[in-house]
Structures are given as structure tokens and as C-alpha cells.
C-alpha positions as a Markdown table, in Angstrom:
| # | Residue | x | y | z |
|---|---|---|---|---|
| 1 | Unk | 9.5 | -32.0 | 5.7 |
| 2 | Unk | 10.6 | -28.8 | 7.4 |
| 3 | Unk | 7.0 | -28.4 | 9.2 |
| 4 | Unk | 7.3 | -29.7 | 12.8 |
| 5 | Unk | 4.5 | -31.6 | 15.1 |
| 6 | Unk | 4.2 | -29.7 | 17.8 |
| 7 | Unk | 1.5 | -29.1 | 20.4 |
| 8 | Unk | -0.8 | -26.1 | 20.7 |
| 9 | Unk | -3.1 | -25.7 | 23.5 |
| 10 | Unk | -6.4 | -25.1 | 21.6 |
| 11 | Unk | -6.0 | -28.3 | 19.6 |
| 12 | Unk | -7.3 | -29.7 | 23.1 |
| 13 | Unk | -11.0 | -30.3 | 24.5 |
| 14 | Unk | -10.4 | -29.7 | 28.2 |
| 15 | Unk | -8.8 | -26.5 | 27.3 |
| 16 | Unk | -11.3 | -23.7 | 29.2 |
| 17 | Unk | -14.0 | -22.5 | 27.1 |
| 18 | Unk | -13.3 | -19.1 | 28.3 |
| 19 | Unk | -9.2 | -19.6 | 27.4 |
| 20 | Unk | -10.3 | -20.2 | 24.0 |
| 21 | Unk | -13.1 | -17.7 | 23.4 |
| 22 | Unk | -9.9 | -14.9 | 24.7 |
| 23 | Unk | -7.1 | -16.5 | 22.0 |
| 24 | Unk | -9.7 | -16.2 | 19.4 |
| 25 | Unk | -10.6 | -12.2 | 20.3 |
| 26 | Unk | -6.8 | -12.3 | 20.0 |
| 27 | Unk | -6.5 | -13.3 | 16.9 |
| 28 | Unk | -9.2 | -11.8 | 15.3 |
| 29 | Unk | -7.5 | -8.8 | 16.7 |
| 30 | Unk | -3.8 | -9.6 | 15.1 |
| 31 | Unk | -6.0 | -10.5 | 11.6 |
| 32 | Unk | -7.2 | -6.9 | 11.7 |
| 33 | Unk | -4.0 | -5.2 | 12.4 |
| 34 | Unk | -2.3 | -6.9 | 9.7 |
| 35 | Unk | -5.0 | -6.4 | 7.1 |
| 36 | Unk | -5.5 | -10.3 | 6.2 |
| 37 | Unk | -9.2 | -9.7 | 5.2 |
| 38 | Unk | -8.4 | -7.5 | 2.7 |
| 39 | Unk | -5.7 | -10.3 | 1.3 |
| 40 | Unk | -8.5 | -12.7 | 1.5 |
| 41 | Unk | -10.6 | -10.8 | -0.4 |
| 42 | Unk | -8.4 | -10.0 | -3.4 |
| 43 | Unk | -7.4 | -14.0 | -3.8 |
| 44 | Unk | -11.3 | -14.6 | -3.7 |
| 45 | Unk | -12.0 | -12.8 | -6.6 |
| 46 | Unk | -8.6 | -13.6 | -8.1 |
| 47 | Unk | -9.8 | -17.1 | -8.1 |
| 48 | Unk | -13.3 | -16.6 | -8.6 |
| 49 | Unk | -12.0 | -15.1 | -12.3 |
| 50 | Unk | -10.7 | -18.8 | -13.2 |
| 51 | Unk | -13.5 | -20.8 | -11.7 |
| 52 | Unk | -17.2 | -19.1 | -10.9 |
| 53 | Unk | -19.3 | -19.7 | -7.6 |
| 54 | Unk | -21.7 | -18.0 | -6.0 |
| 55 | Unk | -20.8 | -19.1 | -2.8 |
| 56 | Unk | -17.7 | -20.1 | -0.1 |
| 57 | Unk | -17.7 | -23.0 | 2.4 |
| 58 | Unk | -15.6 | -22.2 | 5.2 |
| 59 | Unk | -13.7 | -25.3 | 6.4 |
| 60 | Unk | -12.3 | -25.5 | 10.3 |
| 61 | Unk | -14.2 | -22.1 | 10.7 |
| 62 | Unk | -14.6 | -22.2 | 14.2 |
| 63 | Unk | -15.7 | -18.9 | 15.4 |
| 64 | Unk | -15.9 | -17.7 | 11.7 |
| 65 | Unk | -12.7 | -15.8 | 12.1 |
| 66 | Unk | -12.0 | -13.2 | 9.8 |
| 67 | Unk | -14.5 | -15.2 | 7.1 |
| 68 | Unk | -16.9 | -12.5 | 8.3 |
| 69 | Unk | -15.5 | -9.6 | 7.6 |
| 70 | Unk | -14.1 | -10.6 | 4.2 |
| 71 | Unk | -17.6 | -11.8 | 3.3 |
| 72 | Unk | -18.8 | -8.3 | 4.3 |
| 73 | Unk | -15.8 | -6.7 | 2.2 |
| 74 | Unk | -16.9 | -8.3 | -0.8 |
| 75 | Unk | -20.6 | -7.9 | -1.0 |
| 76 | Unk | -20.0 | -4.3 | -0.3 |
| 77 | Unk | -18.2 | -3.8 | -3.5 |
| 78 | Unk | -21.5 | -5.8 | -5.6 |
| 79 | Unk | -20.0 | -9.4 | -5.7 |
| 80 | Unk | -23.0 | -11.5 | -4.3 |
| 81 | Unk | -21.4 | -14.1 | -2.4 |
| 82 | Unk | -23.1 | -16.7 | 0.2 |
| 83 | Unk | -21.0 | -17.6 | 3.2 |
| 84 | Unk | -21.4 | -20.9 | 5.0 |
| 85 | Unk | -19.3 | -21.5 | 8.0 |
| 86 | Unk | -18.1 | -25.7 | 8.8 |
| 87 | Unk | -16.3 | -27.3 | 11.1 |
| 88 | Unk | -16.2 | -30.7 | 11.5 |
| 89 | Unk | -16.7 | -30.6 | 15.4 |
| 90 | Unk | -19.4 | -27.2 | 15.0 |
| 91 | Unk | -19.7 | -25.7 | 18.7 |
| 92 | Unk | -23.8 | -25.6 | 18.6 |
| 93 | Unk | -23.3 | -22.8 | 21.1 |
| 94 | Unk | -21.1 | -20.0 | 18.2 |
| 95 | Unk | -23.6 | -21.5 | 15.9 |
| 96 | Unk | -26.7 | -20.8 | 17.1 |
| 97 | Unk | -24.9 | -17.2 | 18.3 |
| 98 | Unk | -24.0 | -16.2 | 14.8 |
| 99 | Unk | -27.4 | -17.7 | 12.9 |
| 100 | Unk | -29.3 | -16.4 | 15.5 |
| 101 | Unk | -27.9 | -12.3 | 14.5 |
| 102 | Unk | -29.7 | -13.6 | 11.2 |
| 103 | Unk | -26.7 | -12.0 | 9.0 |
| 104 | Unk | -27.0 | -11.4 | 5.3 |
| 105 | Unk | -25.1 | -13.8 | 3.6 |
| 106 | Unk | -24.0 | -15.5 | 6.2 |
| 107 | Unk | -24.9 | -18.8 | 7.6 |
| 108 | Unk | -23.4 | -21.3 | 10.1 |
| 109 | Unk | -23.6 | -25.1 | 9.1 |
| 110 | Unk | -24.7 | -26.9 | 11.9 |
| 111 | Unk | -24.0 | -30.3 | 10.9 |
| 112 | Unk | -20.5 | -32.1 | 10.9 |
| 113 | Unk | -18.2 | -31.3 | 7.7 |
| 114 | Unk | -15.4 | -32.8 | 7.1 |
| 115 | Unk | -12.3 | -31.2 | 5.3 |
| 116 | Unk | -11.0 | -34.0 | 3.8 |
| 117 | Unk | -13.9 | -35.5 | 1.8 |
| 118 | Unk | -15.9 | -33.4 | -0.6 |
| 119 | Unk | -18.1 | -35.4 | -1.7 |
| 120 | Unk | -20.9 | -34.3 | 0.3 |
| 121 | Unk | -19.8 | -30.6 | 0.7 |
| 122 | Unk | -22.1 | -27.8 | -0.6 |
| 123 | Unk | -21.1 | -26.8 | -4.0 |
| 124 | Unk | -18.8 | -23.7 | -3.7 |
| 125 | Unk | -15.1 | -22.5 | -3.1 |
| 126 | Unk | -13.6 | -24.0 | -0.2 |
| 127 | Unk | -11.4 | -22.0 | 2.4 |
| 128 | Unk | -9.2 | -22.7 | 5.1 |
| 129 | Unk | -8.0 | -19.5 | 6.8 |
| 130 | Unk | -5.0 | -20.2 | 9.2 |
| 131 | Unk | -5.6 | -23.3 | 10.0 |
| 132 | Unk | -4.3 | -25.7 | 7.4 |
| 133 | Unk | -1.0 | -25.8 | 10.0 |
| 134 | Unk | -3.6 | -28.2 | 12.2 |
| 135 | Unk | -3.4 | -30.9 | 10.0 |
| 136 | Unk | -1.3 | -33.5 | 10.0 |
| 137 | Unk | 0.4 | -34.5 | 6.5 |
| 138 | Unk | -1.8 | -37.6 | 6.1 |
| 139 | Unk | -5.2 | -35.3 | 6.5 |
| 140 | Unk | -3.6 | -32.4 | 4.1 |
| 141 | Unk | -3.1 | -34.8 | 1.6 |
| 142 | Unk | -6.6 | -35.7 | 1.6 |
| 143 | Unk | -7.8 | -32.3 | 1.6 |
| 144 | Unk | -6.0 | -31.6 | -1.6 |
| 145 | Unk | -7.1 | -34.5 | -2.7 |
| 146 | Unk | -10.6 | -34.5 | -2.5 |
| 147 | Unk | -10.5 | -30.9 | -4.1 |
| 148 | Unk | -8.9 | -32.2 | -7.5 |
| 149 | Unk | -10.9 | -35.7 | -7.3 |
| 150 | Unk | -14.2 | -33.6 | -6.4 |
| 151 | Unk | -12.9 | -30.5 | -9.1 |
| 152 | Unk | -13.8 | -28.2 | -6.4 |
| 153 | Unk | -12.1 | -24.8 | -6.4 |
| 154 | Unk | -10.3 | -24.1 | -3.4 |
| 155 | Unk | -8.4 | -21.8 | -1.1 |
| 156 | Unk | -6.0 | -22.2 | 1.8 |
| 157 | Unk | -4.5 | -19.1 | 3.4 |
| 158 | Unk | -1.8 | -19.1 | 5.9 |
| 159 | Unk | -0.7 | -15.7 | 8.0 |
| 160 | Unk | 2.7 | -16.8 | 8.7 |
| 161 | Unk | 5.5 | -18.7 | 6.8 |
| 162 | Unk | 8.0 | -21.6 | 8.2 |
| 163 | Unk | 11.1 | -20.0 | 7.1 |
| 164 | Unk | 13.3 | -19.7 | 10.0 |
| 165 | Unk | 15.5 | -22.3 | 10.6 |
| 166 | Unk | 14.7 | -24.8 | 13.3 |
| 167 | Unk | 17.6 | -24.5 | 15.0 |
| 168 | Unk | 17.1 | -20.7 | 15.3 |
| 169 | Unk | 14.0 | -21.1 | 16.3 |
| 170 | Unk | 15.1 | -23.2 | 19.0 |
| 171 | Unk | 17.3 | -20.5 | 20.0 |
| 172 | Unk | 15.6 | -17.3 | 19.6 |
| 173 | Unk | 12.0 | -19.2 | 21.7 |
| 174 | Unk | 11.9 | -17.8 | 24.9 |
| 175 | Unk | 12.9 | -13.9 | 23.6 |
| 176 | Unk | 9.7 | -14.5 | 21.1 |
| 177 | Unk | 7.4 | -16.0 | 23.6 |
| 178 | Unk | 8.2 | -12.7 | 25.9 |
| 179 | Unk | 7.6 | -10.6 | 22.7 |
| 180 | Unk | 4.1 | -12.6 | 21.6 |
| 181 | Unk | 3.0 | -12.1 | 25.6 |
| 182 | Unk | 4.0 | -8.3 | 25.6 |
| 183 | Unk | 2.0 | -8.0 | 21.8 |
| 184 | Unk | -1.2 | -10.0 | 23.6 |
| 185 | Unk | -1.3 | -7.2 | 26.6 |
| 186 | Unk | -1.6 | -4.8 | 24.3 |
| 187 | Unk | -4.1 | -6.4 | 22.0 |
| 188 | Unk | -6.3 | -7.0 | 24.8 |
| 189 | Unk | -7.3 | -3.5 | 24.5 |
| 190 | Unk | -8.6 | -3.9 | 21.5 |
| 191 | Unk | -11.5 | -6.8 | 22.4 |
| 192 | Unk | -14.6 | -5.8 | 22.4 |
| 193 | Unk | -16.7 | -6.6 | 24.7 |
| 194 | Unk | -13.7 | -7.3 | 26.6 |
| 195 | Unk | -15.0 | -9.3 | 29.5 |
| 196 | Unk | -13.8 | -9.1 | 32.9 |
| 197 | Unk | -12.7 | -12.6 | 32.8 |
| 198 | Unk | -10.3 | -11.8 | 29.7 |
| 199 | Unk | -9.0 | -9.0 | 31.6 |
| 200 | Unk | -8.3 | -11.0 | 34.8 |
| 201 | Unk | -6.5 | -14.2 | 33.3 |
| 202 | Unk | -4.5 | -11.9 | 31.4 |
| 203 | Unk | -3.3 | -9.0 | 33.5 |
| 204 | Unk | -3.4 | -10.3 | 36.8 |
| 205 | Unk | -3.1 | -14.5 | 36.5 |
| 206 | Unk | -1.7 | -14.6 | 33.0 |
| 207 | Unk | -2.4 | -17.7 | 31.3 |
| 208 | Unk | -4.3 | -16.3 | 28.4 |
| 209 | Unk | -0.7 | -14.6 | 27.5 |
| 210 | Unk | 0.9 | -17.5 | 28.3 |
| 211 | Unk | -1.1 | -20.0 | 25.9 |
| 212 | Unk | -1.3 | -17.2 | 23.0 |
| 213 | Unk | 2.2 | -17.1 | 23.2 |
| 214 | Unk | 3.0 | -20.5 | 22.6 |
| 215 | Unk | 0.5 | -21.0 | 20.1 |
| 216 | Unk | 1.5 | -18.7 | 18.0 |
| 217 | Unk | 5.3 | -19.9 | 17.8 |
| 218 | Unk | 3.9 | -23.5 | 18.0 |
| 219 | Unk | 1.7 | -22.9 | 14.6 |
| 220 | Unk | 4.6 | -21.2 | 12.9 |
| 221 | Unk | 6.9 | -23.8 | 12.9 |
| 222 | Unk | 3.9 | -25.9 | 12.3 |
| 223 | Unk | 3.3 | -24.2 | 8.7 |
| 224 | Unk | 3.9 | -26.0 | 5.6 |
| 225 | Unk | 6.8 | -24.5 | 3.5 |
| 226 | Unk | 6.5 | -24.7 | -0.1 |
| 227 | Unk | 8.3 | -27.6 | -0.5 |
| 228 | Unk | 6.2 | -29.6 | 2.2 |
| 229 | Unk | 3.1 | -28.6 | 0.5 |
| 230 | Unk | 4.4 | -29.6 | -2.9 |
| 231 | Unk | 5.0 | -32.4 | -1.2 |
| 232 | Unk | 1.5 | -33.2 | -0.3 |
| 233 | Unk | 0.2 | -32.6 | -3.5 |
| 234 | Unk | -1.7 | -35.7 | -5.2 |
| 235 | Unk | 0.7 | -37.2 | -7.2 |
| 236 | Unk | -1.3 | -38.9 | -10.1 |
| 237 | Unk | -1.0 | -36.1 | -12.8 |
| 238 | Unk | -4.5 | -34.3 | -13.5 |
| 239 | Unk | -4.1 | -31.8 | -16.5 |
| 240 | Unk | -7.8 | -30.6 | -15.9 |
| 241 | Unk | -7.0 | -29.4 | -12.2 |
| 242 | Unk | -4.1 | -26.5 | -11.5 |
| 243 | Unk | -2.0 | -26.1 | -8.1 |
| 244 | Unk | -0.3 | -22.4 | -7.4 |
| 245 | Unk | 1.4 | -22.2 | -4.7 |
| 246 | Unk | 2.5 | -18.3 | -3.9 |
| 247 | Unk | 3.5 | -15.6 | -1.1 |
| 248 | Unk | 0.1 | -13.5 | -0.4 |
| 249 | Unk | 0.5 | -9.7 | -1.0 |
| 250 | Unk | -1.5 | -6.4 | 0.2 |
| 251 | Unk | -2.5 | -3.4 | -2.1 |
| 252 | Unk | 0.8 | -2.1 | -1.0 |
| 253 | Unk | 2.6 | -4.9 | -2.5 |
| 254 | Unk | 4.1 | -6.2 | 1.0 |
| 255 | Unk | 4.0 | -10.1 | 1.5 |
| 256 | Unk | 1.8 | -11.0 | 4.3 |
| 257 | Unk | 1.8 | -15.1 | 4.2 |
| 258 | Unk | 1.4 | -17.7 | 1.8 |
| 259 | Unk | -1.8 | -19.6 | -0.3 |
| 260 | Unk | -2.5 | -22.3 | -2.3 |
| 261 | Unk | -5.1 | -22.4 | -4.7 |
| 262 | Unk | -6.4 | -25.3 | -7.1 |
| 263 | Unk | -9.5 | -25.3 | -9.7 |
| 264 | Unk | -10.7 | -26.7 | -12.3 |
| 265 | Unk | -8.8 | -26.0 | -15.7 |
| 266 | Unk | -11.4 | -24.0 | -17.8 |
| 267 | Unk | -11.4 | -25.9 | -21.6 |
| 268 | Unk | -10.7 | -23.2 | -24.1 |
């Protein structure tokens, strides 16, 4: 397997509430500059064409991430579609924040859910957005898993692909890291609210551009090629249940990450 184990600082509790709340305005930012909502969008109703549901359970959702705005994209174009929001540890304090804006077609789950049993999940498609790379191989496996045993439709999205080789990543680390801090000054401009606690852990005591930086070449060498996640697929043949695996494009036909999606086989 290709995929590394490496650390990233917000896969830890007594990382500052306020460190974390800044990567995420971050990365909301970097989903909106690239356009990944409106890649989301187009493989929701791609696979809403082979398997129908009314509504998408978020998995690992966190702060909702860019969940929200796809969910607005698509409603807007006529496709009635109920979002709820998981996470298996659910922050009561985003959750009360974004039930408490009483959004249309929106709602945050406020009990546990976990990703790797669906048994008791709503009925729905599944998603992981960008965080699939957190799991360790024995808890992907489950995931996929549970979706074919369960013959629950399901989507995982990653932004980046593990195609550089280790070795080079080695190499080229501390010229990216400077390149990732340098992209997370600028970005900062773009938060809104930007508080004045963003503003003074990153341009005067810099650890918000510090851990951003890491993070993000951390989670890219933690993505799953093609071949790991072939790998993780359930073995025991299942002819009523299909696996794609394929790059994600834009309207402009540009590649901007990977997905995998599995549903039920419709009988003919």
C-alpha cells in the first residue's frame, strides 16, 4: 500500500479549539477556489441516476464543510434533497450553531454515527468529503463494507491524489510546506468573519500556517491510490452491488481528485 500513516494535527483532541475552527475556514476556503462543490454536485446526481434517494447522510462531517453549499447547489436547480450532517464524535457546540440557523434542508445529527456500520444509519446516500484519508485501512474496509452488506449507495470524494512518489515527496517537503504556508496567508483574506484571533496566530505568531501546512502534505500522502483502495474493497464477490473507482472532473473537463462510488445493481 502506497498510502502512508502519518500524523496530522487535527486528528488530536487537545489541539486548540480556535487552531481548528481557523484550518477549517481554510479549507472551506481552498474547496471554494478550486470549485469542489460543483464536482460534488454533478457525482450526486450521477449517482442518484443509478440508485434513487431523497436524501444524503454526511459521514465525518465535522463543520459540514462544503456539504452545505453543494446541498444548496442542488436544490436550487429543483432536485429536493435532505441533508443530514454525522460525525461519530458530533461537536454539540457546531451542532446546535448550524440547527439553530434552522436551514432548509439541512440538519445536523446530534447523536453518534458511526462510518463503519450502517446498520443503524438513516436511509440515504452516504458521503465522505475529504476525509476518507483519516481512516486507517482496517476502518475503510469496514466502511465499504457495510455499504455493500447494508446495499446502501455511497460516495467518497477525495481533493487530492497520492501520486507522487514517496521518495520525492520526501525531498520536495520543506519547499511545499513554505508554498502551503505562503497559500494559507493569502487565503486568510478570504474568511469571513475573520476573527482577530485567526488574524493574530497567523500573521504575527504563525502556528495556524504552520499546522495547515503540514496537514495538508500529511493528508496527501495519506490518500488511498487506486490500487490501495481496490485493495480495501470486500473481497467476497457481490454481483448485486458495483464499485467505480475514477478521477473527478469539472464542467471544464479538468481532473480535480478522485471518488469511489458503490450502489446497488438495479435488476433489469
Amino acid at each position: 500500500m502506497k498510502r502512508l500513516e502519518l500524523f496530522e494535527f487535527e486528528d488530536y483532541s487537545w489541539l486548540p479549539k480556535f487552531v481548528r475552527s481557523s484550518i477549517t475556514n481554510l479549507i472551506l476556503i481552498l474547496h471554494r477556489f478550486m470549485g469542489t462543490s460543483e464536482v460534488i454536485a454533478s457525482l450526486i446526481l450521477e449517482i442518484k441516476k443509478k440508485s434513487e434517494f431523497s436524501q444524503i447522510i454526511d459521514l465525518g462531517s465535522g463543520s459540514g464543510g462544503p456539504m452545505l453549499d453543494v446541498i444548496h447547489r442542488l436544490n436550487l436547480k429543483g432536485h429536493s434533497l435532505q441533508l443530514v450532517l454525522t460525525d461519530l464524535y458530533p461537536h454539540q457546540k457546531t451542532v446546535h450553531k448550524i440547527n439553530d440557523k434552522k436551514l432548509e434542508h439541512i440538519h445536523y445529527q446530534e447523536t453518534p454515527l458511526n462510518a463503519t456500520n450502517f446498520d443503524n444509519a438513516p436511509e440515504g446516500l452516504k458521503t465522505m468529503i475529504a476525509s476518507f484519508h483519516h481512516m486507517k485501512p482496517d476502518v475503510a474496509k469496514k466502511i465499504l463494507q457495510s455499504a455493500q452488506d447494508n446495499k446502501s449507495p455511497i460516495l467518497i470524494y477525495e481533493i487530492a491524489k497520492n501520486t507522487i512518489p514517496t521518495l520525492i515527496w520526501w525531498l520536495l517537503l520543506p519547499i511545499s510546506l513554505v508554498i502551503l504556508i505562503i497559500m494559507s496567508l493569502f487565503m486568510t483574506l478570504f474568511v469571513r468573519p475573520l476573527s482577530l484571533t485567526q488574524i493574530l496566530f497567523t500573521y504575527f505568531i504563525p502556528i495556524i500556517p504552520l499546522v495547515y501546512a503540514w496537514d495538508g502534505q500529511a493528508s496527501l500522502m495519506r490518500t488511498y491510490t487506486f490500487e490501495d483502495v481496490e485493495s480495501l474493497l470486500p473481497k467476497a464477490v457481490d454481483n448485486t452491488y458495483i464499485w467505480v473507482i475514477e478521477d473527478a472532473k469539472k464542467s471544464t473537463g479538468k481532473n480535480l481528485g478522485y471518488y469511489i462510488m458503490g450502489y446497488p445493481k438495479v435488476e433489469s
